[in-house]
PDB file of C-alpha atoms in Angstrom:
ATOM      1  CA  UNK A   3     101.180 110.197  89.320  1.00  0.00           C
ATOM      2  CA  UNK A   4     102.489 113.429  87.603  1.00  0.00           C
ATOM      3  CA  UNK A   5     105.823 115.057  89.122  1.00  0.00           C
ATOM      4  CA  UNK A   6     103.248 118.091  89.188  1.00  0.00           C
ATOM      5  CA  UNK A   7     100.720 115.935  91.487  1.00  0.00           C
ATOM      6  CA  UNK A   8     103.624 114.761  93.725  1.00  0.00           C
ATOM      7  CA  UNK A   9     104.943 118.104  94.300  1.00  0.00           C
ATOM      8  CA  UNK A  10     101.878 119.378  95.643  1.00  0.00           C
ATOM      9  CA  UNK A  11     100.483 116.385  97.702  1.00  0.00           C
ATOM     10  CA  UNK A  12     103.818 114.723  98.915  1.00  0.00           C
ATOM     11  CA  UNK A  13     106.940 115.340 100.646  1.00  0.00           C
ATOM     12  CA  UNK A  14     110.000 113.683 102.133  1.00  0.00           C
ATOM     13  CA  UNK A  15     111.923 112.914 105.118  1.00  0.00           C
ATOM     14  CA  UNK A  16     114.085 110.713 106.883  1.00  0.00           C
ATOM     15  CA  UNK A  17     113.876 108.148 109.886  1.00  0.00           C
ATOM     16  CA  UNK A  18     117.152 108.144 111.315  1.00  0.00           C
ATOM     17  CA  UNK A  19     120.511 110.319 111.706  1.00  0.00           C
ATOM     18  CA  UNK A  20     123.380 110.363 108.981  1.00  0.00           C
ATOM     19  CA  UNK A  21     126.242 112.383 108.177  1.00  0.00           C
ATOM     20  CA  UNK A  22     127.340 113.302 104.537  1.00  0.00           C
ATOM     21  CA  UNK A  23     130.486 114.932 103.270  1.00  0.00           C
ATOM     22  CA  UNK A  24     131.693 115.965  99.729  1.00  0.00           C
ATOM     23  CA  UNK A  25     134.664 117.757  98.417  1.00  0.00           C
ATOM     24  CA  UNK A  26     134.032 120.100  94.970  1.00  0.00           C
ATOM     25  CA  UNK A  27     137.188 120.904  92.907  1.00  0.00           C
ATOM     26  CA  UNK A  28     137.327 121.487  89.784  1.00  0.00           C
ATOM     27  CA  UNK A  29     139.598 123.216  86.879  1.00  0.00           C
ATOM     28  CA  UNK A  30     138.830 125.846  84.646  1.00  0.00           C
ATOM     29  CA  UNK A  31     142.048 126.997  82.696  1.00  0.00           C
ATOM     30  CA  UNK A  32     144.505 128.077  85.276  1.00  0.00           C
ATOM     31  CA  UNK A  33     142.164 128.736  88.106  1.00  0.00           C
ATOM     32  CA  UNK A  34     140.911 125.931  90.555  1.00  0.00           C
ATOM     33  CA  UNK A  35     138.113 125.650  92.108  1.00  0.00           C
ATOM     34  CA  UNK A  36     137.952 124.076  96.038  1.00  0.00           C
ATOM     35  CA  UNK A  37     135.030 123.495  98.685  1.00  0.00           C
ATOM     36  CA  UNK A  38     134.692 120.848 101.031  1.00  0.00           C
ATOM     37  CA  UNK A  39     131.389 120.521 103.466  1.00  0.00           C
ATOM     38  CA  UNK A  40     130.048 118.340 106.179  1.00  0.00           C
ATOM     39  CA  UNK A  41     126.510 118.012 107.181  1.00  0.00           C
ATOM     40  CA  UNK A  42     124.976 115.589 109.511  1.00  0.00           C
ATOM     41  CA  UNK A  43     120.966 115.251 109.280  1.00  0.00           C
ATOM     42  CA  UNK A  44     118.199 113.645 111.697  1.00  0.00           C
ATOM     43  CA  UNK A  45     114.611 114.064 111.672  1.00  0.00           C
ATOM     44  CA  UNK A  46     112.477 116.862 113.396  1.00  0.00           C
ATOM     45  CA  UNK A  47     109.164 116.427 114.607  1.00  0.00           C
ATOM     46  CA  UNK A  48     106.045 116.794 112.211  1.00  0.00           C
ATOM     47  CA  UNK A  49     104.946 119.867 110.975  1.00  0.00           C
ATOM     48  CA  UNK A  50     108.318 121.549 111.850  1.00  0.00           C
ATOM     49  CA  UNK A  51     109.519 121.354 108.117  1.00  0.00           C
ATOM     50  CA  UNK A  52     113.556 121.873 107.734  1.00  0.00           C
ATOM     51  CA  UNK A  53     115.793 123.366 110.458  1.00  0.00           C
ATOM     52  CA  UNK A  54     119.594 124.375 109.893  1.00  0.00           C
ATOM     53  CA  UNK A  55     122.313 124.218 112.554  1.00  0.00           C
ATOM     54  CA  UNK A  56     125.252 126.115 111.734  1.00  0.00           C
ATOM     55  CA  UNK A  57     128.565 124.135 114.170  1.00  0.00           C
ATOM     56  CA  UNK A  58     131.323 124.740 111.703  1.00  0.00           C
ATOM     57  CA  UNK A  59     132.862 127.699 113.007  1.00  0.00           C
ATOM     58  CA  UNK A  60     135.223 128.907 111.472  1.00  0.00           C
ATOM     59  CA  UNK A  61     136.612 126.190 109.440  1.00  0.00           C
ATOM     60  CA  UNK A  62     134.283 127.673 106.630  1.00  0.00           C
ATOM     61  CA  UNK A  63     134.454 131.477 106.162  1.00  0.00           C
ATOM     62  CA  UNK A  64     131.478 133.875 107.032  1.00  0.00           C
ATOM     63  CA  UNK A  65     131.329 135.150 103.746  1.00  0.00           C
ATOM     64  CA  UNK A  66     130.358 131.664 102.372  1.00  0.00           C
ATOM     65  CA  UNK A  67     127.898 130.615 104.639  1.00  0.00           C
ATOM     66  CA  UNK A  68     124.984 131.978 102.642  1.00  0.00           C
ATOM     67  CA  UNK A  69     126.409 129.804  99.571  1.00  0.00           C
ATOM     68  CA  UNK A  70     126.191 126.959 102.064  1.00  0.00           C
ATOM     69  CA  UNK A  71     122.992 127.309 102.743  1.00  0.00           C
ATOM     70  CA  UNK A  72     121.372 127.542  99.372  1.00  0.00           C
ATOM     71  CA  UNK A  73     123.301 124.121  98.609  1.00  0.00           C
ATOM     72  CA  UNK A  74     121.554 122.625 101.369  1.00  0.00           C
ATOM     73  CA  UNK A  75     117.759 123.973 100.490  1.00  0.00           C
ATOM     74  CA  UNK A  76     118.906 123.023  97.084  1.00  0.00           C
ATOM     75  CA  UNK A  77     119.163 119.359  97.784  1.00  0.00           C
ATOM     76  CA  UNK A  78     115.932 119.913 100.103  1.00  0.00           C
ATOM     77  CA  UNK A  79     113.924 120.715  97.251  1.00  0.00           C
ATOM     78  CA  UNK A  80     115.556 118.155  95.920  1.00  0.00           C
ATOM     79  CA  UNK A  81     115.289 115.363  97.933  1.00  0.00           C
ATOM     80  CA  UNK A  82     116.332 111.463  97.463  1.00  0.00           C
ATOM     81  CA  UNK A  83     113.079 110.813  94.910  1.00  0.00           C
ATOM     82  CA  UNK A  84     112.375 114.453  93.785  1.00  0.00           C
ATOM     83  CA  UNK A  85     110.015 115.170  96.183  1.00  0.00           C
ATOM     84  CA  UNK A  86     110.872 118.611  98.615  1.00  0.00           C
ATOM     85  CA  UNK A  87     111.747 117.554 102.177  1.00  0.00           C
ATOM     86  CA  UNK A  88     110.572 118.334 105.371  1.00  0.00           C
ATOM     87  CA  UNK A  89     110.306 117.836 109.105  1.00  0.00           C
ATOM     88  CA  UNK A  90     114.240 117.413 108.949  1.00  0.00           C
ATOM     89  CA  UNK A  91     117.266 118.821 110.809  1.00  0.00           C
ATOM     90  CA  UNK A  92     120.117 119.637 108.517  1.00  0.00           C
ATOM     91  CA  UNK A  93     123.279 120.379 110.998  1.00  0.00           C
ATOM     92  CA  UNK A  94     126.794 122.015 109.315  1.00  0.00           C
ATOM     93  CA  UNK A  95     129.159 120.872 111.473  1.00  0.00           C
ATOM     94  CA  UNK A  96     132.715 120.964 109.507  1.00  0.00           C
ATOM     95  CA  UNK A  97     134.096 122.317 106.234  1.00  0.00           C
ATOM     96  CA  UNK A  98     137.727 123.023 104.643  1.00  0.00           C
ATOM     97  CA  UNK A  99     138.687 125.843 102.209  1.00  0.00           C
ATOM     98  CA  UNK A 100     141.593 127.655 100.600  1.00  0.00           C
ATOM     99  CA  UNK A 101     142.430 130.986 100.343  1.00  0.00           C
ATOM    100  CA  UNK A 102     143.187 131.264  96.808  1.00  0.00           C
ATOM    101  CA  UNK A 103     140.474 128.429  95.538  1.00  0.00           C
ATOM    102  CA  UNK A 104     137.123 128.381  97.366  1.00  0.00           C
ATOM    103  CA  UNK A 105     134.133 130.949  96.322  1.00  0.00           C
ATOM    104  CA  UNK A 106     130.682 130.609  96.805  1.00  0.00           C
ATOM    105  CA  UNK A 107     129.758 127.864  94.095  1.00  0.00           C
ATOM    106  CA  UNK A 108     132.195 125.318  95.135  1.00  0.00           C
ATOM    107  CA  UNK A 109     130.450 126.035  98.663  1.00  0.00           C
ATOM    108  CA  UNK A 110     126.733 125.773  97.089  1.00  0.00           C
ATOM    109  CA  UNK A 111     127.690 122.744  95.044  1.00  0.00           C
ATOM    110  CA  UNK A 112     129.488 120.684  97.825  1.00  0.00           C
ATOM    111  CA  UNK A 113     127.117 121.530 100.282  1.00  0.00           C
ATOM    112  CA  UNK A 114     124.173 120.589  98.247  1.00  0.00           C
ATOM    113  CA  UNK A 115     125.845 116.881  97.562  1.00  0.00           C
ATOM    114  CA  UNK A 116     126.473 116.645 100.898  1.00  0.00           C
ATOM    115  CA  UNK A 117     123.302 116.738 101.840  1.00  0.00           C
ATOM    116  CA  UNK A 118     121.624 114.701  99.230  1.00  0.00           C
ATOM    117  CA  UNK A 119     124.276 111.930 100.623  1.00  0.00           C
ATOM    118  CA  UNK A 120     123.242 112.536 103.897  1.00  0.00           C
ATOM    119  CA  UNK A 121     119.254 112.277 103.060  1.00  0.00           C
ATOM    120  CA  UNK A 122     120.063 108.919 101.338  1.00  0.00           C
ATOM    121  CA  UNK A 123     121.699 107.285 104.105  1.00  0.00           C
ATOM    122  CA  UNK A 124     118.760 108.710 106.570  1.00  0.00           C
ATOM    123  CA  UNK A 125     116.238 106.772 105.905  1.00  0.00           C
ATOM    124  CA  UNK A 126     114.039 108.588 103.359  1.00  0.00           C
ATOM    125  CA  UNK A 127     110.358 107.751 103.198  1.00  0.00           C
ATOM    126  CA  UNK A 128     107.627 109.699 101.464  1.00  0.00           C
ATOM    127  CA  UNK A 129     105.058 111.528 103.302  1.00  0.00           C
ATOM    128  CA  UNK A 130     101.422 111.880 101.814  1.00  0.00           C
ATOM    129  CA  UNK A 131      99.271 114.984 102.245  1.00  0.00           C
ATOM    130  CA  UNK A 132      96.411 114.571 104.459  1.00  0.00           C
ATOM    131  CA  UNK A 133      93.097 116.534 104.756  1.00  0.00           C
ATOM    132  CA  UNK A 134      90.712 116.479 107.013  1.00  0.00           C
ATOM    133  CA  UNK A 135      87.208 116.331 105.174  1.00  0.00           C
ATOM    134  CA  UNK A 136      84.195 117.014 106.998  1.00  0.00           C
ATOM    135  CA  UNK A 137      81.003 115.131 105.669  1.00  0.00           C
ATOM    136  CA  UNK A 138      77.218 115.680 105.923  1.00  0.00           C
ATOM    137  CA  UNK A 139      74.609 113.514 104.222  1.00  0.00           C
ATOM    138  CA  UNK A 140      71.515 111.557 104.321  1.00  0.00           C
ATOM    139  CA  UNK A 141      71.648 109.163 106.973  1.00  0.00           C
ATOM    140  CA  UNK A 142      71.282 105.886 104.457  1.00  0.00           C
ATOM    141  CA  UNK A 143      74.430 107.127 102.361  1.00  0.00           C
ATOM    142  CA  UNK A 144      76.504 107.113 105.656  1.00  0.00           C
ATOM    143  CA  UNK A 145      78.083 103.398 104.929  1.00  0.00           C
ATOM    144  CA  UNK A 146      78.346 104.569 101.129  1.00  0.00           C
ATOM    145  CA  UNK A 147      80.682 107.529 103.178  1.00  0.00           C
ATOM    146  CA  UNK A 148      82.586 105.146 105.520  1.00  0.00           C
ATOM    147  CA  UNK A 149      83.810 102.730 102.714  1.00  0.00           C
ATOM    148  CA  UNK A 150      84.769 105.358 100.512  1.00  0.00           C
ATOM    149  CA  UNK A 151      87.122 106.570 102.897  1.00  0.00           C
ATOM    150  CA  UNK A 152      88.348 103.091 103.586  1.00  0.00           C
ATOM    151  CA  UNK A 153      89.314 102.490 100.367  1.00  0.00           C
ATOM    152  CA  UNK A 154      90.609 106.102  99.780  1.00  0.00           C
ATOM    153  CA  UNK A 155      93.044 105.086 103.194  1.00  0.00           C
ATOM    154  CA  UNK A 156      91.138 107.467 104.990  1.00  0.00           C
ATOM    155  CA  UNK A 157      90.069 107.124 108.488  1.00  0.00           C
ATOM    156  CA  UNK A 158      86.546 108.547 109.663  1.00  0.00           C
ATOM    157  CA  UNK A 159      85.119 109.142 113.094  1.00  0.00           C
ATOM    158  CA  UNK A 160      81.984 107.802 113.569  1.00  0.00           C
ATOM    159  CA  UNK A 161      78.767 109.668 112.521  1.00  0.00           C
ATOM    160  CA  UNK A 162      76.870 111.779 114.564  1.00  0.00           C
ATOM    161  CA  UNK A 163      73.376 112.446 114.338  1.00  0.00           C
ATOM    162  CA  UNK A 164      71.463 115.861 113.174  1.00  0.00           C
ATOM    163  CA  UNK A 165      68.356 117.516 114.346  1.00  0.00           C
ATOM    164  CA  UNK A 166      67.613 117.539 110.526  1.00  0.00           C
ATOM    165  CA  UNK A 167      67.978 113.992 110.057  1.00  0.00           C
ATOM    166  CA  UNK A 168      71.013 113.888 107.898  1.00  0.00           C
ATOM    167  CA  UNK A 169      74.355 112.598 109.461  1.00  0.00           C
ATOM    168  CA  UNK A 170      77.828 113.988 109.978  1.00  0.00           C
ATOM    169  CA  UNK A 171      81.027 112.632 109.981  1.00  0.00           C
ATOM    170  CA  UNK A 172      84.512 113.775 109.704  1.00  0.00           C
ATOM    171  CA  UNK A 173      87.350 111.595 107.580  1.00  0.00           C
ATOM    172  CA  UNK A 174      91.665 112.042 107.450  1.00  0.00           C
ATOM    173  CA  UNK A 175      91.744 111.339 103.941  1.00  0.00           C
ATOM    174  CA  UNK A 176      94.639 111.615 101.886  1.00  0.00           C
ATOM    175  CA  UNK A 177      94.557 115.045  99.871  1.00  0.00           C
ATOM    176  CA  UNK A 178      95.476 113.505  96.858  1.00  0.00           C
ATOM    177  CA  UNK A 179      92.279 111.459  96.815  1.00  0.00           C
ATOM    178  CA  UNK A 180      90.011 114.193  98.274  1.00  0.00           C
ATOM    179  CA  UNK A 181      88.645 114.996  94.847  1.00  0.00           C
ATOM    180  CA  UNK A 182      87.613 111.798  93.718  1.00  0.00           C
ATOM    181  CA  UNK A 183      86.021 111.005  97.308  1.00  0.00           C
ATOM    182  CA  UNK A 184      83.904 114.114  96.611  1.00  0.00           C
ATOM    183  CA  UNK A 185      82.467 112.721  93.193  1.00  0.00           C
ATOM    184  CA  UNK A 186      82.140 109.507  94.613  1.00  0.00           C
ATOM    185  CA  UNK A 187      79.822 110.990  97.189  1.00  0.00           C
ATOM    186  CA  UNK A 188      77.851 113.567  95.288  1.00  0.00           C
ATOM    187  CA  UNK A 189      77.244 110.482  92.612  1.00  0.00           C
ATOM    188  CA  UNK A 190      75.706 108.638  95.456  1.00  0.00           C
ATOM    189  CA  UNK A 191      73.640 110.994  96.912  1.00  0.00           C
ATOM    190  CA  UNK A 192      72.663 112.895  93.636  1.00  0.00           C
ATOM    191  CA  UNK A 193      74.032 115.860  94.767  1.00  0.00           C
ATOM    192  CA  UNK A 194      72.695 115.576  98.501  1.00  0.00           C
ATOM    193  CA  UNK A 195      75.672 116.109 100.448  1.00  0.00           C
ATOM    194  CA  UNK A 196      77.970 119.017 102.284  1.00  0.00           C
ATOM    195  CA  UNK A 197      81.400 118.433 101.907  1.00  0.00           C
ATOM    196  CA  UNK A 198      84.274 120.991 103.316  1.00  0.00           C
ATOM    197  CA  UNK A 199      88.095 119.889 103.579  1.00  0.00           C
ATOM    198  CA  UNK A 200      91.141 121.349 104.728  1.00  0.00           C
ATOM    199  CA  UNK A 201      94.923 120.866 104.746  1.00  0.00           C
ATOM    200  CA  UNK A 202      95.803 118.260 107.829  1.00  0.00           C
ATOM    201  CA  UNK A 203      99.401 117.519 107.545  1.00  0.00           C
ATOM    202  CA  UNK A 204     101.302 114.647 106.689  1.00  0.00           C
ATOM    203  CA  UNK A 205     101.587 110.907 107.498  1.00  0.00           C
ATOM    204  CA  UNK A 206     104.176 108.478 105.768  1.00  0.00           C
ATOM    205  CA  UNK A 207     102.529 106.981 102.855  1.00  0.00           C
ATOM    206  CA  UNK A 208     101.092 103.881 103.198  1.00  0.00           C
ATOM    207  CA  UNK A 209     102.252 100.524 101.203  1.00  0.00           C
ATOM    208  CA  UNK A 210     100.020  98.610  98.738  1.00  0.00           C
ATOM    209  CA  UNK A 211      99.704  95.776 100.650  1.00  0.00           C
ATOM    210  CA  UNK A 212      98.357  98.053 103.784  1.00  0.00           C
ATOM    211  CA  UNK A 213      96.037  99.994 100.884  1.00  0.00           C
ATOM    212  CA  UNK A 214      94.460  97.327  99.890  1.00  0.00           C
ATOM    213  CA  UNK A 215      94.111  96.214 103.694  1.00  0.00           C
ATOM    214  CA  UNK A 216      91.929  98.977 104.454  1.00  0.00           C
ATOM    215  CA  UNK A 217      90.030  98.879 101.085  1.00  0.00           C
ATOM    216  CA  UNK A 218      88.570  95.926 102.424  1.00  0.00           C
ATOM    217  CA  UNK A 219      87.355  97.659 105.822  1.00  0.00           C
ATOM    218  CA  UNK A 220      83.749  96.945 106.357  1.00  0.00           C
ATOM    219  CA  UNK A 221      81.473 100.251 108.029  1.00  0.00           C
ATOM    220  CA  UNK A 222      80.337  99.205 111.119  1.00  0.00           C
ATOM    221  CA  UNK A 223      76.436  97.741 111.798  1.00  0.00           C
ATOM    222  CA  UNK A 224      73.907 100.059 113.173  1.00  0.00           C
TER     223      UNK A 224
END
């Protein structure tokens, strides 16, 4: 799998609450540099990407609150395995600076290690890209159809007749695998075969062992 690939068919989030905190100072010559952040994180419900809570108050200035907030979506794009996280609710709840020390990087760059700490200890799990694919074909390719999807971990809802004679049937199919379910199935009927898809959100991404579980569905008997 390319990084390309993954950042286009998968995402992350997390399956429980954490907190992370981090403290930036550094030295350059005589001046000093000083942020600290908190952030606590929890997950959000599918399909509601990344929400930020702001519950600092005044413990980190206005003025650096945008800086704040790029270091989180920072480490959001980041994520714990590179991949750009979602359905997740990023909360800043405490901070420390000093008058003479903080500016915006030291906010950006402790907030964005908080964050990544906090997304570590969460629970992170990969989501996959689902899509749902809508099939129709000859009525004796329809098991060809159902064990594809199987072993594609795809689910499909059963087939439904056509005044035409052909079948229909719609498969969740992970996106990543859409495009080689479509050659499988054009290869099998020589071309005889409508196939549509569209983006269907995101389900955690299955293990091998469960993989190669469904791989060895069989379609049912007519």
């Amino acid at each position: 799998m390319t990084s390309e690939r993954s950042q286009i068919f998968f995402r992350e989030t997390v399956q429980g609450s954490s907190s992370g905190e981090a403290k930036f100072v550094r030295q350059r010559g005589a001046r000093s540099q000083y942020a600290q952040v908190r952030v606590s994180v929890r997950p959000a419900e599918r399909g509601r990407g990344a929400i930020v809570e702001w519950n600092a108050g005044a413990n980190i200035p206005a003025h650096f609150s945008a800086s704040v907030l790029r270091g989180i979506q920072d480490a959001l794009q980041a994520g714990a395995a590179g991949l750009k996280v979602t359905d997740i609710n990023v909360s800043v709840d405490d901070g420390s600076y000093q008058d003479a020390d903080s500016n915006a990087e030291s906010f950006r760059e402790a907030a964005h290690e908080a964050t990544l700490q906090a997304i570590q200890q969460a629970g992170p799990i990969i989501l996959e890209g689902m899509s749902l694919v809508l099939i129709t074909l000859p009525a004796a390719q329809v098991e060809v159809a159902e064990l594809a999807v199987a072993r594609l971990g795809g689910e499909a809802t059963p087939a439904v007749q056509k005044e035409d004679g052909s079948k229909a049937l719609a498969a969740n199919v992970p996106t990543a695998s859409v495009s080689e379910l479509i050659e499988e199935l054009l290869n099998a009927t020589r071309g005889n075969v409508t196939i549509s898809s569209r983006a269907n959100g995101y389900r955690p991404r299955l293990d091998p062992q469960e993989s190669a579980a469904r791989r060895t569905v069989q379609p049912r008997r007519r």
